[in-house]
Amino acid sequence: LTVVLAATQGCGSAALSYVNMPVKVVMKSSKLIPTMALGLLIIRRGYSGLEYAAAVMLCAGTALFVLSDANVSPDFNPIGIVLLSVAVCGDALTVNMQDKLLNLLKCSKEQMLVVSNLMASAWVLVYILGTGELSRAVSHARSHPGVPLLLAVQSVAQYVGVSFYLALIQGFGGVAAVCVTSCRKVVTIALSFAAFSKPFTVRYVPTGLLVVSGIVLSVLAKQPQKAYAREKHLTLALGVALFVWSVEDYVWL
């Protein structure tokens, strides 16, 4: 688990040397489907057709929404795409391994968080010592005094976020946790309109509604088969219509 966690974080960060942030966010949005696929293999968890449809809607809506926020054409460097692909698969594997370990070991999410991150940090430390990146990072921090403070704030925020993330995994499963993190990307962009001045595009309307439809369908899919049958079909139909609208709008605008 710790090796996969370290490799996932490393590949995701290294990919930014070859592709821009919108490309990274778009590819990371697609991890829900491999998470479900690995869930079948690792913890033998089954999913209904509606849950797979909800996953596709959620991933497509999130990816299109984030992609709409990009103001420049992304540079698809093959190396960056390979690194992001490894990171996405690693994320999916990490979620399912954490889900299985939390239930198998009966440990708390805090124990899982501390032990896994400490061991993953040890692997990263060995790597940056070998490549010489640690000395360059220390030199940069000395020449930019504000960097350590920003890193400290980021660490606290990340700890809080990961704690809630593991609580979601323990209480509702890996797929539910990934659904929430996928929605977080949309919320992040929406909040950025309040913090930073940027133009609004009509593309946000169908893609945002597609994400909401995916969330609603994922909740309805967990209900008994005959319950809310009409609502399930209407939500699925709405999702298909919003997807078509999103793709057409994205192509033509």
mmCIF file of C-alpha atoms in Angstrom:
data_model
loop_
_atom_site.group_PDB
_atom_site.id
_atom_site.type_symbol
_atom_site.label_atom_id
_atom_site.label_comp_id
_atom_site.label_asym_id
_atom_site.label_seq_id
_atom_site.Cartn_x
_atom_site.Cartn_y
_atom_site.Cartn_z
ATOM 1 C CA LEU A 1 0.000 0.000 0.000
ATOM 2 C CA THR A 2 2.725 2.482 0.957
ATOM 3 C CA VAL A 3 4.747 1.806 -2.200
ATOM 4 C CA VAL A 4 1.665 2.330 -4.362
ATOM 5 C CA LEU A 5 0.767 5.486 -2.427
ATOM 6 C CA ALA A 6 4.244 6.967 -2.870
ATOM 7 C CA ALA A 7 4.401 6.052 -6.558
ATOM 8 C CA THR A 8 0.945 7.509 -7.183
ATOM 9 C CA GLN A 9 1.776 10.855 -5.598
ATOM 10 C CA GLY A 10 5.158 10.954 -7.293
ATOM 11 C CA CYS A 11 3.852 10.187 -10.762
ATOM 12 C CA GLY A 12 1.032 12.698 -10.405
ATOM 13 C CA SER A 13 3.416 15.467 -9.386
ATOM 14 C CA ALA A 14 6.075 14.558 -11.948
ATOM 15 C CA ALA A 15 3.466 14.640 -14.717
ATOM 16 C CA LEU A 16 3.097 18.408 -14.215
ATOM 17 C CA SER A 17 6.540 18.786 -15.789
ATOM 18 C CA TYR A 18 5.066 17.532 -19.064
ATOM 19 C CA VAL A 19 1.373 18.529 -19.030
ATOM 20 C CA ASN A 20 -0.610 21.410 -17.551
ATOM 21 C CA MET A 21 -2.943 21.260 -14.560
ATOM 22 C CA PRO A 22 -6.230 20.962 -16.544
ATOM 23 C CA VAL A 23 -4.913 17.819 -18.253
ATOM 24 C CA LYS A 24 -3.964 16.338 -14.874
ATOM 25 C CA VAL A 25 -7.357 17.092 -13.349
ATOM 26 C CA VAL A 26 -9.193 15.682 -16.367
ATOM 27 C CA MET A 27 -7.300 12.397 -16.262
ATOM 28 C CA LYS A 28 -7.561 12.093 -12.469
ATOM 29 C CA SER A 29 -11.332 12.513 -12.822
ATOM 30 C CA SER A 30 -11.514 9.186 -14.623
ATOM 31 C CA LYS A 31 -10.320 7.091 -11.667
ATOM 32 C CA LEU A 32 -13.849 6.159 -10.538
ATOM 33 C CA ILE A 33 -14.215 3.489 -13.225
ATOM 34 C CA PRO A 34 -10.905 1.692 -12.459
ATOM 35 C CA THR A 35 -11.790 1.984 -8.768
ATOM 36 C CA MET A 36 -14.980 0.040 -9.405
ATOM 37 C CA ALA A 37 -13.169 -2.462 -11.640
ATOM 38 C CA LEU A 38 -10.494 -3.127 -9.019
ATOM 39 C CA GLY A 39 -13.214 -3.343 -6.376
ATOM 40 C CA LEU A 40 -14.523 -6.379 -8.210
ATOM 41 C CA LEU A 41 -11.089 -8.024 -8.162
ATOM 42 C CA ILE A 42 -9.795 -7.067 -4.704
ATOM 43 C CA ILE A 43 -12.814 -7.041 -2.399
ATOM 44 C CA ARG A 44 -15.265 -8.920 -4.664
ATOM 45 C CA ARG A 45 -17.747 -6.064 -4.560
ATOM 46 C CA GLY A 46 -20.479 -6.136 -7.172
ATOM 47 C CA TYR A 47 -22.060 -3.162 -8.906
ATOM 48 C CA SER A 48 -25.260 -2.773 -10.839
ATOM 49 C CA GLY A 49 -25.613 -1.428 -14.342
ATOM 50 C CA LEU A 50 -27.005 1.816 -12.966
ATOM 51 C CA GLU A 51 -23.946 2.267 -10.761
ATOM 52 C CA TYR A 52 -21.694 1.893 -13.791
ATOM 53 C CA ALA A 53 -23.888 4.366 -15.699
ATOM 54 C CA ALA A 54 -23.628 6.808 -12.786
ATOM 55 C CA ALA A 55 -19.838 6.393 -12.771
ATOM 56 C CA VAL A 56 -19.640 7.206 -16.484
ATOM 57 C CA MET A 57 -21.909 10.244 -16.061
ATOM 58 C CA LEU A 58 -19.941 11.512 -13.088
ATOM 59 C CA CYS A 59 -16.556 11.047 -14.740
ATOM 60 C CA ALA A 60 -17.679 12.509 -18.068
ATOM 61 C CA GLY A 61 -19.369 15.481 -16.435
ATOM 62 C CA THR A 62 -16.407 16.223 -14.160
ATOM 63 C CA ALA A 63 -13.879 15.881 -16.988
ATOM 64 C CA LEU A 64 -15.885 18.122 -19.356
ATOM 65 C CA PHE A 65 -16.520 20.694 -16.624
ATOM 66 C CA VAL A 66 -12.833 20.906 -15.700
ATOM 67 C CA LEU A 67 -11.766 20.897 -19.348
ATOM 68 C CA SER A 68 -14.093 23.825 -20.007
ATOM 69 C CA ASP A 69 -12.131 25.822 -17.440
ATOM 70 C CA ALA A 70 -8.924 25.489 -19.417
ATOM 71 C CA ASN A 71 -8.118 28.725 -21.254
ATOM 72 C CA VAL A 72 -5.196 27.294 -23.193
ATOM 73 C CA SER A 73 -4.840 24.262 -25.378
ATOM 74 C CA PRO A 74 -3.249 21.435 -23.371
ATOM 75 C CA ASP A 75 0.086 20.039 -24.508
ATOM 76 C CA PHE A 76 -0.372 16.273 -24.571
ATOM 77 C CA ASN A 77 3.183 15.094 -23.987
ATOM 78 C CA PRO A 78 3.207 11.265 -24.109
ATOM 79 C CA ILE A 79 5.444 11.025 -21.039
ATOM 80 C CA GLY A 80 3.002 13.074 -18.982
ATOM 81 C CA ILE A 81 0.080 10.968 -20.148
ATOM 82 C CA VAL A 82 1.891 7.757 -19.174
ATOM 83 C CA LEU A 83 2.720 9.149 -15.724
ATOM 84 C CA LEU A 84 -0.876 10.273 -15.191
ATOM 85 C CA SER A 85 -2.166 6.869 -16.306
ATOM 86 C CA VAL A 86 0.038 5.213 -13.687
ATOM 87 C CA ALA A 87 -1.198 7.712 -11.077
ATOM 88 C CA VAL A 88 -4.857 7.079 -11.929
ATOM 89 C CA CYS A 89 -4.460 3.307 -11.685
ATOM 90 C CA GLY A 90 -2.478 3.741 -8.467
ATOM 91 C CA ASP A 91 -5.259 5.907 -6.995
ATOM 92 C CA ALA A 92 -7.831 3.254 -7.827
ATOM 93 C CA LEU A 93 -5.668 0.518 -6.307
ATOM 94 C CA THR A 94 -5.000 2.598 -3.169
ATOM 95 C CA VAL A 95 -8.699 3.220 -2.528
ATOM 96 C CA ASN A 96 -9.580 -0.460 -2.700
ATOM 97 C CA MET A 97 -6.566 -1.556 -0.639
ATOM 98 C CA GLN A 98 -7.454 0.984 2.068
ATOM 99 C CA ASP A 99 -11.057 -0.202 1.992
ATOM 100 C CA LYS A 100 -9.978 -3.825 2.447
ATOM 101 C CA LEU A 101 -7.396 -3.070 5.156
ATOM 102 C CA LEU A 102 -9.767 -0.892 7.187
ATOM 103 C CA ASN A 103 -12.251 -3.760 7.311
ATOM 104 C CA LEU A 104 -9.655 -6.520 7.730
ATOM 105 C CA LEU A 105 -7.471 -4.957 10.422
ATOM 106 C CA LYS A 106 -10.324 -3.115 12.171
ATOM 107 C CA CYS A 107 -8.014 -0.147 12.651
ATOM 108 C CA SER A 108 -9.048 3.486 12.880
ATOM 109 C CA LYS A 109 -8.755 5.847 9.958
ATOM 110 C CA GLU A 110 -6.218 7.901 11.943
ATOM 111 C CA GLN A 111 -3.959 4.858 12.348
ATOM 112 C CA MET A 112 -4.259 4.094 8.660
ATOM 113 C CA LEU A 113 -3.479 7.708 7.787
ATOM 114 C CA VAL A 114 -0.407 8.050 10.028
ATOM 115 C CA VAL A 115 1.218 4.700 9.265
ATOM 116 C CA SER A 116 0.611 4.700 5.510
ATOM 117 C CA ASN A 117 1.785 8.295 5.024
ATOM 118 C CA LEU A 118 4.856 7.883 7.231
ATOM 119 C CA MET A 119 5.974 4.821 5.302
ATOM 120 C CA ALA A 120 5.148 6.440 1.960
ATOM 121 C CA SER A 121 7.139 9.523 3.026
ATOM 122 C CA ALA A 122 10.110 7.276 3.775
ATOM 123 C CA TRP A 123 10.002 5.891 0.229
ATOM 124 C CA VAL A 124 9.776 9.414 -1.211
ATOM 125 C CA LEU A 125 12.668 10.580 0.981
ATOM 126 C CA VAL A 126 14.874 7.766 -0.293
ATOM 127 C CA TYR A 127 13.990 8.710 -3.871
ATOM 128 C CA ILE A 128 14.676 12.468 -3.559
ATOM 129 C CA LEU A 129 17.938 11.789 -1.711
ATOM 130 C CA GLY A 130 19.052 9.612 -4.585
ATOM 131 C CA THR A 131 18.055 12.115 -7.287
ATOM 132 C CA GLY A 132 19.352 15.203 -5.466
ATOM 133 C CA GLU A 133 15.951 16.891 -5.416
ATOM 134 C CA LEU A 134 16.060 17.359 -1.632
ATOM 135 C CA SER A 135 19.033 19.727 -1.728
ATOM 136 C CA ARG A 136 17.437 21.782 -4.505
ATOM 137 C CA ALA A 137 14.189 21.988 -2.511
ATOM 138 C CA VAL A 138 16.033 23.201 0.613
ATOM 139 C CA SER A 139 17.849 25.864 -1.401
ATOM 140 C CA HIS A 140 14.579 27.054 -2.908
ATOM 141 C CA ALA A 141 12.941 27.282 0.522
ATOM 142 C CA ARG A 142 15.848 29.335 1.872
ATOM 143 C CA SER A 143 15.625 31.838 -0.984
ATOM 144 C CA HIS A 144 11.800 32.038 -0.690
ATOM 145 C CA PRO A 145 10.892 32.347 3.049
ATOM 146 C CA GLY A 146 7.143 32.146 2.357
ATOM 147 C CA VAL A 147 7.387 28.645 0.909
ATOM 148 C CA PRO A 148 7.706 26.752 4.242
ATOM 149 C CA LEU A 149 4.616 28.546 5.607
ATOM 150 C CA LEU A 150 2.590 27.677 2.525
ATOM 151 C CA LEU A 151 3.734 24.059 2.782
ATOM 152 C CA ALA A 152 2.682 23.965 6.438
ATOM 153 C CA VAL A 153 -0.783 25.304 5.601
ATOM 154 C CA GLN A 154 -1.077 22.794 2.764
ATOM 155 C CA SER A 155 -0.060 19.949 5.084
ATOM 156 C CA VAL A 156 -2.745 20.811 7.640
ATOM 157 C CA ALA A 157 -5.402 21.180 4.961
ATOM 158 C CA GLN A 158 -4.365 17.914 3.349
ATOM 159 C CA TYR A 159 -4.468 16.091 6.697
ATOM 160 C CA VAL A 160 -8.018 17.278 7.319
ATOM 161 C CA GLY A 161 -9.042 16.325 3.790
ATOM 162 C CA VAL A 162 -7.478 12.861 3.924
ATOM 163 C CA SER A 163 -9.052 12.226 7.339
ATOM 164 C CA PHE A 164 -12.515 12.866 5.951
ATOM 165 C CA TYR A 165 -11.605 10.855 2.855
ATOM 166 C CA LEU A 166 -10.681 7.790 4.911
ATOM 167 C CA ALA A 167 -13.832 8.253 6.981
ATOM 168 C CA LEU A 168 -15.839 8.057 3.758
ATOM 169 C CA ILE A 169 -14.009 4.890 2.717
ATOM 170 C CA GLN A 170 -14.591 3.264 6.102
ATOM 171 C CA GLY A 171 -18.244 4.265 6.316
ATOM 172 C CA PHE A 172 -19.463 4.134 2.730
ATOM 173 C CA GLY A 173 -16.816 2.358 0.632
ATOM 174 C CA GLY A 174 -14.187 3.374 -1.884
ATOM 175 C CA VAL A 175 -16.571 4.213 -4.714
ATOM 176 C CA ALA A 176 -18.517 6.700 -2.594
ATOM 177 C CA ALA A 177 -15.239 8.356 -1.576
ATOM 178 C CA VAL A 178 -14.147 8.708 -5.194
ATOM 179 C CA CYS A 179 -17.553 10.170 -6.117
ATOM 180 C CA VAL A 180 -17.070 12.863 -3.498
ATOM 181 C CA THR A 181 -13.525 13.668 -4.617
ATOM 182 C CA SER A 182 -14.700 13.890 -8.228
ATOM 183 C CA CYS A 183 -17.399 16.368 -7.207
ATOM 184 C CA ARG A 184 -14.782 18.337 -5.272
ATOM 185 C CA LYS A 185 -13.108 19.244 -8.549
ATOM 186 C CA VAL A 186 -16.296 20.878 -9.768
ATOM 187 C CA VAL A 187 -16.792 22.726 -6.479
ATOM 188 C CA THR A 188 -13.186 23.936 -6.596
ATOM 189 C CA ILE A 189 -13.709 25.508 -10.001
ATOM 190 C CA ALA A 190 -17.046 27.000 -8.965
ATOM 191 C CA LEU A 191 -15.446 28.612 -5.907
ATOM 192 C CA SER A 192 -12.619 29.932 -8.036
ATOM 193 C CA PHE A 193 -15.108 32.270 -9.736
ATOM 194 C CA ALA A 194 -15.632 33.996 -6.391
ATOM 195 C CA ALA A 195 -11.908 34.234 -5.598
ATOM 196 C CA PHE A 196 -10.524 35.053 -9.033
ATOM 197 C CA SER A 197 -11.836 37.026 -11.971
ATOM 198 C CA LYS A 198 -12.488 34.755 -14.931
ATOM 199 C CA PRO A 199 -15.002 34.576 -17.781
ATOM 200 C CA PHE A 200 -18.096 32.399 -17.551
ATOM 201 C CA THR A 201 -18.981 30.032 -20.358
ATOM 202 C CA VAL A 202 -22.273 28.288 -21.092
ATOM 203 C CA ARG A 203 -20.350 25.005 -21.125
ATOM 204 C CA TYR A 204 -20.498 24.942 -17.333
ATOM 205 C CA VAL A 205 -24.294 24.563 -17.362
ATOM 206 C CA PRO A 206 -24.736 21.140 -19.049
ATOM 207 C CA THR A 207 -21.506 19.669 -17.645
ATOM 208 C CA GLY A 208 -22.337 20.776 -14.095
ATOM 209 C CA LEU A 209 -25.848 19.356 -14.388
ATOM 210 C CA LEU A 210 -24.366 16.116 -15.742
ATOM 211 C CA VAL A 211 -22.267 15.759 -12.588
ATOM 212 C CA VAL A 212 -25.312 16.391 -10.390
ATOM 213 C CA SER A 213 -27.277 13.792 -12.369
ATOM 214 C CA GLY A 214 -24.480 11.268 -11.876
ATOM 215 C CA ILE A 215 -24.536 11.850 -8.117
ATOM 216 C CA VAL A 216 -28.321 11.463 -7.970
ATOM 217 C CA LEU A 217 -28.208 8.280 -10.057
ATOM 218 C CA SER A 218 -25.466 6.785 -7.877
ATOM 219 C CA VAL A 219 -27.633 7.350 -4.794
ATOM 220 C CA LEU A 220 -30.745 5.930 -6.471
ATOM 221 C CA ALA A 221 -28.777 2.910 -7.725
ATOM 222 C CA LYS A 222 -28.089 1.842 -4.139
ATOM 223 C CA GLN A 223 -31.809 1.624 -3.401
ATOM 224 C CA PRO A 224 -33.755 -1.650 -3.818
ATOM 225 C CA GLN A 225 -34.270 -2.656 -7.438
ATOM 226 C CA LYS A 226 -37.977 -1.812 -7.589
ATOM 227 C CA ALA A 227 -37.760 1.335 -5.490
ATOM 228 C CA TYR A 228 -37.715 4.696 -7.287
ATOM 229 C CA ALA A 229 -37.839 2.913 -10.660
ATOM 230 C CA ARG A 230 -39.357 5.931 -12.421
ATOM 231 C CA GLU A 231 -36.844 8.322 -10.913
ATOM 232 C CA LYS A 232 -33.963 6.052 -11.925
ATOM 233 C CA HIS A 233 -35.063 5.957 -15.564
ATOM 234 C CA LEU A 234 -35.707 9.705 -15.679
ATOM 235 C CA THR A 235 -32.307 10.497 -14.162
ATOM 236 C CA LEU A 236 -30.571 8.164 -16.602
ATOM 237 C CA ALA A 237 -32.389 9.720 -19.560
ATOM 238 C CA LEU A 238 -31.552 13.202 -18.297
ATOM 239 C CA GLY A 239 -27.907 12.216 -17.989
ATOM 240 C CA VAL A 240 -27.792 10.973 -21.584
ATOM 241 C CA ALA A 241 -29.410 14.200 -22.830
ATOM 242 C CA LEU A 242 -26.994 16.341 -20.804
ATOM 243 C CA PHE A 243 -24.037 14.346 -22.099
ATOM 244 C CA VAL A 244 -25.116 14.901 -25.707
ATOM 245 C CA TRP A 245 -25.646 18.600 -24.972
ATOM 246 C CA SER A 246 -22.248 18.850 -23.279
ATOM 247 C CA VAL A 247 -20.400 17.184 -26.134
ATOM 248 C CA GLU A 248 -22.183 19.214 -28.830
ATOM 249 C CA ASP A 249 -21.684 22.426 -26.880
ATOM 250 C CA TYR A 250 -18.019 21.659 -26.308
ATOM 251 C CA VAL A 251 -17.399 20.825 -29.967
ATOM 252 C CA TRP A 252 -19.164 23.808 -31.449
ATOM 253 C CA LEU A 253 -18.315 26.606 -28.999
#
